[in-house]
Coordinates of C-alpha atoms and ligand atoms in Angstrom, one line a residue:
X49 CA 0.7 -41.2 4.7
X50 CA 0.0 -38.5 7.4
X51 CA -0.3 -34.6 6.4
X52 CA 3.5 -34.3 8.3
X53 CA 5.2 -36.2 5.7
X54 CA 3.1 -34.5 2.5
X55 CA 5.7 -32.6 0.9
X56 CA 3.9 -28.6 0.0
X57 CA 4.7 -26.4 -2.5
X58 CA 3.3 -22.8 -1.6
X59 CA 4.2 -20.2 -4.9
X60 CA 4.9 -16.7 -3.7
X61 CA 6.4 -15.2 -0.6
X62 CA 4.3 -12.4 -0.1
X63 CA 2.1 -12.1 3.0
X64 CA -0.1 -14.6 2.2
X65 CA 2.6 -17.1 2.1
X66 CA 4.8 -16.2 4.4
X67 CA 2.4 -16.6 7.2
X68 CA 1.4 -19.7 5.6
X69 CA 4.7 -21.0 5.9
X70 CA 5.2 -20.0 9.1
X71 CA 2.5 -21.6 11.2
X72 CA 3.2 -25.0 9.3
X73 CA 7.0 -24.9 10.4
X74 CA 5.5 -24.2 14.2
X75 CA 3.5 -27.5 14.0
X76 CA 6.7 -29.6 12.7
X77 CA 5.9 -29.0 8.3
X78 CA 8.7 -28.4 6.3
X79 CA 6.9 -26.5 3.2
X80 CA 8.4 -25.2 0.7
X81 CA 8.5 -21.5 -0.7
X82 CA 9.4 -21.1 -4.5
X83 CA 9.1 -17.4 -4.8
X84 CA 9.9 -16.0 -8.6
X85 CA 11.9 -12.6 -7.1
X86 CA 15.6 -12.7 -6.9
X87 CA 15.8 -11.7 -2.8
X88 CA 13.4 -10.1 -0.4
X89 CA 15.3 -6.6 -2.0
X90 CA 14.5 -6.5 -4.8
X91 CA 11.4 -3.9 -4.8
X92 CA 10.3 -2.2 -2.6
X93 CA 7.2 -3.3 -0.5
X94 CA 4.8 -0.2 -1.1
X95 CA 3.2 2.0 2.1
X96 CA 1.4 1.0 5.2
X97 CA -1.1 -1.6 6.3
X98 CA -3.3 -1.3 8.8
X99 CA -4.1 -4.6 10.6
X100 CA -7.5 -5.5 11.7
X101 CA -8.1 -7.3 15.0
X102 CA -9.9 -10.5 13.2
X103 CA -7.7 -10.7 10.4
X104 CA -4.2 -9.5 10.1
X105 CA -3.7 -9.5 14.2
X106 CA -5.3 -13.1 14.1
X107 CA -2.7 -14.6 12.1
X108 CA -0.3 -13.2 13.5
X109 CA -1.1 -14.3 17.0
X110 CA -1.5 -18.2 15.5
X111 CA 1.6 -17.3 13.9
X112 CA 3.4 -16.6 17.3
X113 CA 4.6 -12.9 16.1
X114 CA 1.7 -10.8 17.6
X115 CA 3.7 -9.2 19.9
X116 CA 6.7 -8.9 17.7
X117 CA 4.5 -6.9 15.2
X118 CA 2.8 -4.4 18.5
X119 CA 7.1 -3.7 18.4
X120 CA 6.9 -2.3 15.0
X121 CA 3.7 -1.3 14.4
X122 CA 2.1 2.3 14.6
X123 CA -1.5 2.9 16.7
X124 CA -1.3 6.6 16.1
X125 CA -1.4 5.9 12.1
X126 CA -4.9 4.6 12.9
X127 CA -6.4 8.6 12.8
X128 CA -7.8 9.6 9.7
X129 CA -9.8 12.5 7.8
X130 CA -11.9 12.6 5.0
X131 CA -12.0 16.1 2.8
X132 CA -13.5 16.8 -0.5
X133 CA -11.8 18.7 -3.0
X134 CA -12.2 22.6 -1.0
X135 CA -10.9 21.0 1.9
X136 CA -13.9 20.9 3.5
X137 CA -13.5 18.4 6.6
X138 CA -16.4 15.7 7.1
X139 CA -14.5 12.8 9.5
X140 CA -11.5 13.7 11.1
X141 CA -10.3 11.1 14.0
X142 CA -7.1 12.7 15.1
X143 CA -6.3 11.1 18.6
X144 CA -6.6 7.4 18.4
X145 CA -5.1 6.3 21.4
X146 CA -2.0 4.1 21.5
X147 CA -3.5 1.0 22.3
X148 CA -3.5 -2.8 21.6
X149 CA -6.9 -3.5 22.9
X150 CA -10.0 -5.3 20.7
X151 CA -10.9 -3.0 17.5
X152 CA -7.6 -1.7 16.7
X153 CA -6.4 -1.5 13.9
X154 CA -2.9 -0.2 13.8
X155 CA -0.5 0.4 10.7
X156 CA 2.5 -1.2 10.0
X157 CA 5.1 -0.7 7.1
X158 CA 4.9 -3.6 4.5
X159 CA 8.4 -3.8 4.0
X160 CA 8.5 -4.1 8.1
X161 CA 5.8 -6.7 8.3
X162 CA 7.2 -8.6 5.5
X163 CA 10.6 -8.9 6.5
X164 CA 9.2 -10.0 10.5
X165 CA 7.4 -13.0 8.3
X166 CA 10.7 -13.6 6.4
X167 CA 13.1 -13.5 9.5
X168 CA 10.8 -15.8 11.1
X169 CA 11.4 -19.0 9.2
X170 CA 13.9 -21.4 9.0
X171 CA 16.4 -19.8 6.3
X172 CA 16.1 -23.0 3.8
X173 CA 12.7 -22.1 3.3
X174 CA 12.4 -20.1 0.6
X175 CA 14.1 -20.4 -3.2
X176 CA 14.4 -17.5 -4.5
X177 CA 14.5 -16.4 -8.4
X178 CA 12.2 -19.5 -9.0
X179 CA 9.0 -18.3 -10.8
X180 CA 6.7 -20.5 -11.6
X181 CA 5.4 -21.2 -15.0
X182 CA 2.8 -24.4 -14.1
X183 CA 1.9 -27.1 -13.2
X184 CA 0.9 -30.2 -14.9
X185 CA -1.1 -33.5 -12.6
X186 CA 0.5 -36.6 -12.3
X187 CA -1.1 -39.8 -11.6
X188 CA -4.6 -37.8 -10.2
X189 CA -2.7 -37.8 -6.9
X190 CA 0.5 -35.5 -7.1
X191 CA 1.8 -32.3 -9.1
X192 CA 4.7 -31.2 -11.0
X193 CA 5.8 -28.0 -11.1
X194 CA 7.4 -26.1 -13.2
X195 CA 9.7 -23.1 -13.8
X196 CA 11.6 -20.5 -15.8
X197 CA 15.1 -21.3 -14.5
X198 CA 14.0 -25.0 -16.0
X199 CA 13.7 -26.3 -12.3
X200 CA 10.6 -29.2 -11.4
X201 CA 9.2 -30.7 -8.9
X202 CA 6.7 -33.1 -7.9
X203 CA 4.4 -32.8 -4.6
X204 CA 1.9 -33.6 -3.0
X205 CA -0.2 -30.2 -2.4
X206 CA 0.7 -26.7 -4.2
X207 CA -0.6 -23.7 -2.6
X208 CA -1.0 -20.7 -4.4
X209 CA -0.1 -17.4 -2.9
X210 CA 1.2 -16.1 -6.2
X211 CA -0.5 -13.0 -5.8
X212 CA -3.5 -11.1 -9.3
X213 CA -2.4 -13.0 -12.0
X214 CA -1.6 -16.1 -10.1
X215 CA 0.1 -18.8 -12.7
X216 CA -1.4 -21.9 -10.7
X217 CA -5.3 -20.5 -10.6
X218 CA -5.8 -21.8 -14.2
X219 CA -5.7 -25.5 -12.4
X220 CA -8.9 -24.5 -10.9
X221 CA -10.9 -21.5 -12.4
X222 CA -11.2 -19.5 -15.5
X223 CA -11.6 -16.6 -13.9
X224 CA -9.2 -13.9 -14.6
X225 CA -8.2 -10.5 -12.8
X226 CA -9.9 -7.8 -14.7
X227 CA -9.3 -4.3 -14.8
X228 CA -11.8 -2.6 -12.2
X229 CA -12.0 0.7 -14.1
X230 CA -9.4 2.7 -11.6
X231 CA -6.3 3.8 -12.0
X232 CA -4.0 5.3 -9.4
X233 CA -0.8 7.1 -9.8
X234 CA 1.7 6.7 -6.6
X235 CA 3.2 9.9 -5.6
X236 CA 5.8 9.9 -2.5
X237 CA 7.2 12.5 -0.8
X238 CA 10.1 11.5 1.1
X239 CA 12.2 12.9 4.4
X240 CA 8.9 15.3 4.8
X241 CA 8.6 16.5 8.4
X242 CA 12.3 18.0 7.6
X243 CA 10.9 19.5 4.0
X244 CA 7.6 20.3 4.5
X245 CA 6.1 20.7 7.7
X246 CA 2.8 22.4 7.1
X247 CA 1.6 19.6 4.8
X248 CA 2.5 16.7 7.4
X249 CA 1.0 19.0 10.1
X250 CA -1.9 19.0 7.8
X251 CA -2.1 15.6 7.0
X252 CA -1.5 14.0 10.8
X253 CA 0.0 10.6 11.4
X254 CA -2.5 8.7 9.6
X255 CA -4.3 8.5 6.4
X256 CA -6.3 11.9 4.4
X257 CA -9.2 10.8 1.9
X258 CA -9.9 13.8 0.0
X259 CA -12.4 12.8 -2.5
X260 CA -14.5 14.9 -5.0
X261 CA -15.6 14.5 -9.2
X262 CA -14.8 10.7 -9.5
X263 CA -11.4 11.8 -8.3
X264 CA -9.3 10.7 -5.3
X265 CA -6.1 11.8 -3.2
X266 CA -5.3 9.9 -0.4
X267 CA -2.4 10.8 1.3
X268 CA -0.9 7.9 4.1
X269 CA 2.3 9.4 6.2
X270 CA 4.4 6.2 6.8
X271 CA 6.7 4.7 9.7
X272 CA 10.3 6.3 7.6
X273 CA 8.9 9.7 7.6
X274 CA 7.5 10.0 3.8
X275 CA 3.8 10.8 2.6
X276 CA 2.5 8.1 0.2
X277 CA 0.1 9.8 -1.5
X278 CA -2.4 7.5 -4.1
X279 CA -4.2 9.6 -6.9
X280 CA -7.0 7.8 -7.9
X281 CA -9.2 8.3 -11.4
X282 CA -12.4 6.6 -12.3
X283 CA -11.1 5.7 -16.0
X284 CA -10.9 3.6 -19.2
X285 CA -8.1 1.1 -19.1
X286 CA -5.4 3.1 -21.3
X287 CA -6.2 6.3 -19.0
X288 CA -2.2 6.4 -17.6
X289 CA -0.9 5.8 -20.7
X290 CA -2.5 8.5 -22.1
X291 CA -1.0 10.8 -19.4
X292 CA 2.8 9.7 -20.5
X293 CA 4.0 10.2 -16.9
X294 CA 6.8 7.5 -17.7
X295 CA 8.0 9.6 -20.6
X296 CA 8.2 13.2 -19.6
X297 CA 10.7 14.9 -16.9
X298 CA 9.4 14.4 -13.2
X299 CA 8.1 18.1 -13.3
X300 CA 6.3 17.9 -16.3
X301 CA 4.9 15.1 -15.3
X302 CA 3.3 16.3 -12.0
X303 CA 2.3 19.4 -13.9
X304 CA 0.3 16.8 -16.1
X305 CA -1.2 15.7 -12.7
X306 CA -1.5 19.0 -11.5
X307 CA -3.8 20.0 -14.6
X308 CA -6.4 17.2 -13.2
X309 CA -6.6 18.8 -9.9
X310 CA -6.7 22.1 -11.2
X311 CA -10.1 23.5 -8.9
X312 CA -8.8 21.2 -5.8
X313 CA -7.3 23.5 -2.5
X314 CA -4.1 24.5 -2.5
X315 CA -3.4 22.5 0.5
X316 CA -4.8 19.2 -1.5
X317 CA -2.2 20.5 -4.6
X318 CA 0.9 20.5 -2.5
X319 CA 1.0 16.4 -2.3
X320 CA 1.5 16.8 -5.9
X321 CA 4.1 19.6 -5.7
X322 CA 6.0 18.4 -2.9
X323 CA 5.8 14.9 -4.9
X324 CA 9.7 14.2 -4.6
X325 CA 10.4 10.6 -5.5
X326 CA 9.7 8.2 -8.3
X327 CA 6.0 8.4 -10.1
X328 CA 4.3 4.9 -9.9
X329 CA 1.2 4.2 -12.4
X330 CA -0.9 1.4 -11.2
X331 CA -4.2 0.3 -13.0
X332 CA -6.3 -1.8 -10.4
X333 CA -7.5 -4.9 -10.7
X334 CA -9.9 -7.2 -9.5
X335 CA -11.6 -10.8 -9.4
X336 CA -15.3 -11.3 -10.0
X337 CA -16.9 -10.4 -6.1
X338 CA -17.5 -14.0 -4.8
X339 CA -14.9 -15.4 -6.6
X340 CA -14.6 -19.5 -6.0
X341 CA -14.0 -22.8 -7.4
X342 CA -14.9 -27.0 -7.7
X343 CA -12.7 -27.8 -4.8
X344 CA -9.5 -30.1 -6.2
X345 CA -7.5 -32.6 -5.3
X346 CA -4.2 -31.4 -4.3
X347 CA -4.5 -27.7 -5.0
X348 CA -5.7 -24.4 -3.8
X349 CA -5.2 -20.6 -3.7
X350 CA -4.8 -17.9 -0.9
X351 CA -5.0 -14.6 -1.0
X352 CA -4.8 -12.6 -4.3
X353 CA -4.4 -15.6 -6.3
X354 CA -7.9 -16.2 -4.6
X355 CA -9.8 -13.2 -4.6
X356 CA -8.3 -10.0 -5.7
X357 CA -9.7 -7.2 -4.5
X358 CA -9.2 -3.2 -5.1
X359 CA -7.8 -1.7 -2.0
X360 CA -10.7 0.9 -1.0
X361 CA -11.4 -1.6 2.3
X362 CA -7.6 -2.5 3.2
X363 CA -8.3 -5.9 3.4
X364 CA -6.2 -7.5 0.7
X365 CA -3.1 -8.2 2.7
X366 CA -5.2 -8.8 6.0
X367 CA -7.5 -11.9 4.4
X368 CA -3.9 -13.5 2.4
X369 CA -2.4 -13.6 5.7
X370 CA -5.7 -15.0 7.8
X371 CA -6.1 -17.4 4.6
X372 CA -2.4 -18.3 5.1
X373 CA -3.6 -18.9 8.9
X374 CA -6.9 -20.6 8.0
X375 CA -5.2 -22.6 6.0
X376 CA -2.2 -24.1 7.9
X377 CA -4.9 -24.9 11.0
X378 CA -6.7 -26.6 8.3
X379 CA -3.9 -28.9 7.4
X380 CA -2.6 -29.1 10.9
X381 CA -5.7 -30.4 12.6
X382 CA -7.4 -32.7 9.9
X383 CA -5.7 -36.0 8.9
X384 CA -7.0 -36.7 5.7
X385 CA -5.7 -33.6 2.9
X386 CA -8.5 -33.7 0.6
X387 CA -10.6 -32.6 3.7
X388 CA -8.3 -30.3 5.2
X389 CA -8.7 -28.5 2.0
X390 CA -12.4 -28.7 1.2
X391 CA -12.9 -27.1 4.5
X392 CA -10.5 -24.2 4.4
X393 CA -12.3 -23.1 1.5
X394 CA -15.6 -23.8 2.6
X395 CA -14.8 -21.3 5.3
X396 CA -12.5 -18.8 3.1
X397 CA -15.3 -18.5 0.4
X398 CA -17.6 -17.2 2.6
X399 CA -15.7 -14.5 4.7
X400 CA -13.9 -13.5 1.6
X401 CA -16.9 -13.0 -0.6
X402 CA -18.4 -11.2 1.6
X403 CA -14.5 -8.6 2.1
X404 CA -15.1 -8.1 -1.9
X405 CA -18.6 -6.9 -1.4
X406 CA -17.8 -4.7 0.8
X407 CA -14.9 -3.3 -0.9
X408 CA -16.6 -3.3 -4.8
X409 CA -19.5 -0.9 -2.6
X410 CA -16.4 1.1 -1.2
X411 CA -14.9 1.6 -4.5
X412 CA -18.3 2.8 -5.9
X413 CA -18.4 5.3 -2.9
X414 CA -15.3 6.5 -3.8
X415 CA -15.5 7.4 -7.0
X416 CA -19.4 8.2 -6.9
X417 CA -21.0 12.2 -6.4
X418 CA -20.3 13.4 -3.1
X419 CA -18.3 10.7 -2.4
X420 CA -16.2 13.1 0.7
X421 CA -19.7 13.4 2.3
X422 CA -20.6 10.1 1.6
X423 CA -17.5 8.6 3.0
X424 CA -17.4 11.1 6.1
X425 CA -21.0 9.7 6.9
X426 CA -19.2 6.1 6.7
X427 CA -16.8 7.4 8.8
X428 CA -18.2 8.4 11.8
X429 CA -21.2 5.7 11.9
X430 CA -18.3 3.3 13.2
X431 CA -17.6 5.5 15.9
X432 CA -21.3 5.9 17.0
Ligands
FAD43 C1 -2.2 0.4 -4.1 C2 -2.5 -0.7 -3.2 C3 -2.8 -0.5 -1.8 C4 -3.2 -1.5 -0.9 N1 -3.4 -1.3 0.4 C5 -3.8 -2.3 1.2 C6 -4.1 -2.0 2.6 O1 -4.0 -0.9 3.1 N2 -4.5 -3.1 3.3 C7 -4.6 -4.3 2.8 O2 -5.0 -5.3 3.6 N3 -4.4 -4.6 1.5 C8 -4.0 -3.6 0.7 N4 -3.7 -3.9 -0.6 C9 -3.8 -5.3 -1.1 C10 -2.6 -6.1 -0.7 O3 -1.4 -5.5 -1.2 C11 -2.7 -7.5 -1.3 O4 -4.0 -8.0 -1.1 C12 -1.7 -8.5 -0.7 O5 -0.4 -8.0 -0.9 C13 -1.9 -9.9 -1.2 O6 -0.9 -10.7 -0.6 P1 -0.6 -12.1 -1.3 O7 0.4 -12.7 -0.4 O8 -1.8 -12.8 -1.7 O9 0.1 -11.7 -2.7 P2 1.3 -10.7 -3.0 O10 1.6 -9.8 -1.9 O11 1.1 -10.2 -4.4 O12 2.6 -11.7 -3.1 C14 2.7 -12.6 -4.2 C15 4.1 -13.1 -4.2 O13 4.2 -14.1 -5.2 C16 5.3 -13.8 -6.1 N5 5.0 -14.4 -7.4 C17 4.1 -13.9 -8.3 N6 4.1 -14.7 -9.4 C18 4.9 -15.7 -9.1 C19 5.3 -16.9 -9.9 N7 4.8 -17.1 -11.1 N8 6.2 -17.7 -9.3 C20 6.8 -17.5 -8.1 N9 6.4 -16.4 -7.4 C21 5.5 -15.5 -7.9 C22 5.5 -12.3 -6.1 O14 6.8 -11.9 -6.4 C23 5.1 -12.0 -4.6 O15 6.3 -12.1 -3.8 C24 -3.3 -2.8 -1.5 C25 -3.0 -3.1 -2.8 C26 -2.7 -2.0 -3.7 C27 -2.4 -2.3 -5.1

């Protein structure tokens, strides 16, 4: 039997997936996507990516959509500045130049990106409202999957792009995502050129780290015309539910927030004030850096199922999707499965571990002493 006529499960239709899916239906596959959300409207998508050259841009290109994403995407949200908590400036890049040359890593809305993957494929390609709950072996040569909705199915090779706490990573480690001691709080403030203009002529079309006391506001504006702003806090694991943001009135709950920001600029304090939309807690977490497995027969993981990482490098979403490239060539260009497999992750392994290393030192910078002048100092040695 050749790989054409293997019949692939991949869990999850996030970007890992998705671009998974995609570059197998280009070669003549018919995978399959069981992906546990009702439709692709269910939640929102979250704020921007920014898609490196190597990565993100890579897949897309083996993916055939590289120049349908240059359509969507935005090179000016590229500039960036990095404050502490007085404001005081130590990187600013304010005039990246709209361009799709090498190095570029432009930003993109995930909701965007996700929905070019998803118009992409064939339309039978994904079942929706399936999530799956396992999978048991059958024979040593095939798998069985199973779901909530009481739907199986047996096949060949199950990929797993179910994202942290990934129901098919069991089959092959013990690892588990772990909380990586920070919490975030998602603020968004929506329609805010028309609302507030001083604060979006403040923060430019990109991305403000302001960073000071183990504290964190980073503030992205994105492609609809809202700031998403991310509060991050170097804390024990109950930390947000200790603030009872989901309990209290919106304003008392930014006033909470406000209260742990209360020696930060005034211009830093209005993300919180302006804060107009829907308060989002999110604790972060994380696979051990260097995550991997035994190789197995007949199964493997991509992207967060793989090797969850925090976000301070914003390259998460960019390794699922060149995994989900990686992969798919994998399969395409070697006959025998088992071998297809083994070497996808002989090569994943090693780029991945060393994208967690470099983002569990990011993190630490972060949320370290100084961090604004030790991030500035990060900053601008990529420009040198
Ligand atoms: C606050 C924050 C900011 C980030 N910023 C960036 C950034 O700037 N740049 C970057 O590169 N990365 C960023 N990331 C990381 C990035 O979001 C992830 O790495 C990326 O989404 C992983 O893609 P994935 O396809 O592996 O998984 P996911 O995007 O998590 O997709 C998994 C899919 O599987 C589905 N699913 C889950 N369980 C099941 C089940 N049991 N059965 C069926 N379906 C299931 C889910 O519904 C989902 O659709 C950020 C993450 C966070 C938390």
């Amino acid at each position: 039997m050749n790989n054409l006529s293997h019949r692939i499960a991949i869990i999850g239709a996030g970007l890992g997936g998705l671009t998974l899916a995609k570059i197998l239906q280009n070669a003549g596959y018919t995978p399959v996507i069981y992906e546990g959300e009702a439709s692709r409207h269910v939640r929102p998508q979250g704020g921007t990516l920014d898609l490196e050259t190597h990565t993100g841009q890579r897949a897309l290109k083996i993916a055939g959509l590289l120049d349908l994403f240059y359509e969507v995407c935005r090179f000016e949200g590229q500039s960036s500045k990095t404050v502490d908590k007085n404001g005081k400036i130590y990187h600013e890049d304010r005039d990246v130049l709209p361009t799709a040359e090498g190095g570029s890593r432009p930003e993109v809305d995930r909701t965007e990106l996700r929905n070019l993957l998803l118009d992409s494929l064939q339309s039978d390609t994904i079942l929706w409202g399936h999530t799956c709950t396992g999978a048991v072996p059958i024979d040593n040569t095939k798998y069985e999957l199973h779901f909530e909705n009481g739907h199986t199915d047996v096949v060949d090779l199950i990929i797993a792009a179910d994202g942290a706490f990934s129901r098919i990573r069991p089959l092959v480690s013990d690892e588990k995502a772990k909380y990586s001691g920070i919490s975030m709080v998602e603020l968004n403030i929506t329609n805010a050129e028309e609302l507030f203009p001083e604060l979006v002529a403040y923060n430019g079309p990109g991305t403000v780290y302001a960073l000071s006391d183990y504290k964190t506001i980073i503030a992205q504006m994105n492609g609809d015309g809202r700031i998403r702003i991310y509060l991050g806090f170097k804390a024990e694991a109950n930390f947000l539910e200790t603030l009872e943001l989901s309990n209290n009135e919106p304003e008392i709950a930014k006033q909470t927030l406000l209260n742990l920001y209360s020696d930060w600029s005034d211009e830093l304090k209005q993300y919180i004030i302006c804060a107009n939309e829907e308060i989002t807690p999110r604790r972060i977490y994380m696979l051990p850096v260097a995550h991997k497995w035994e190789n197995k027969k007949g199964v493997t993981l991509i992207g967060d199922a793989a090797h969850l990482m925090s976000p301070f490098a914003g390259a998460g979403a960019n390794l699922a999707m060149l995994d989900g490239a990686e992969l798919a060539l994998s399969i395409i260009n070697t006959d025998n499965q088992e071998t297809a497999i083994r070497e996808y992750e002989k090569k994943m392994f090693d780029y991945a571990a060393k994208a967690s290393k470099e983002t569990k030192e990011n993190m630490d910078l972060f949320f370290s002493e100084d961090a604004a002048a030790k991030l500035g100092a990060l900053m601008n040695s990529f420009k040198e």
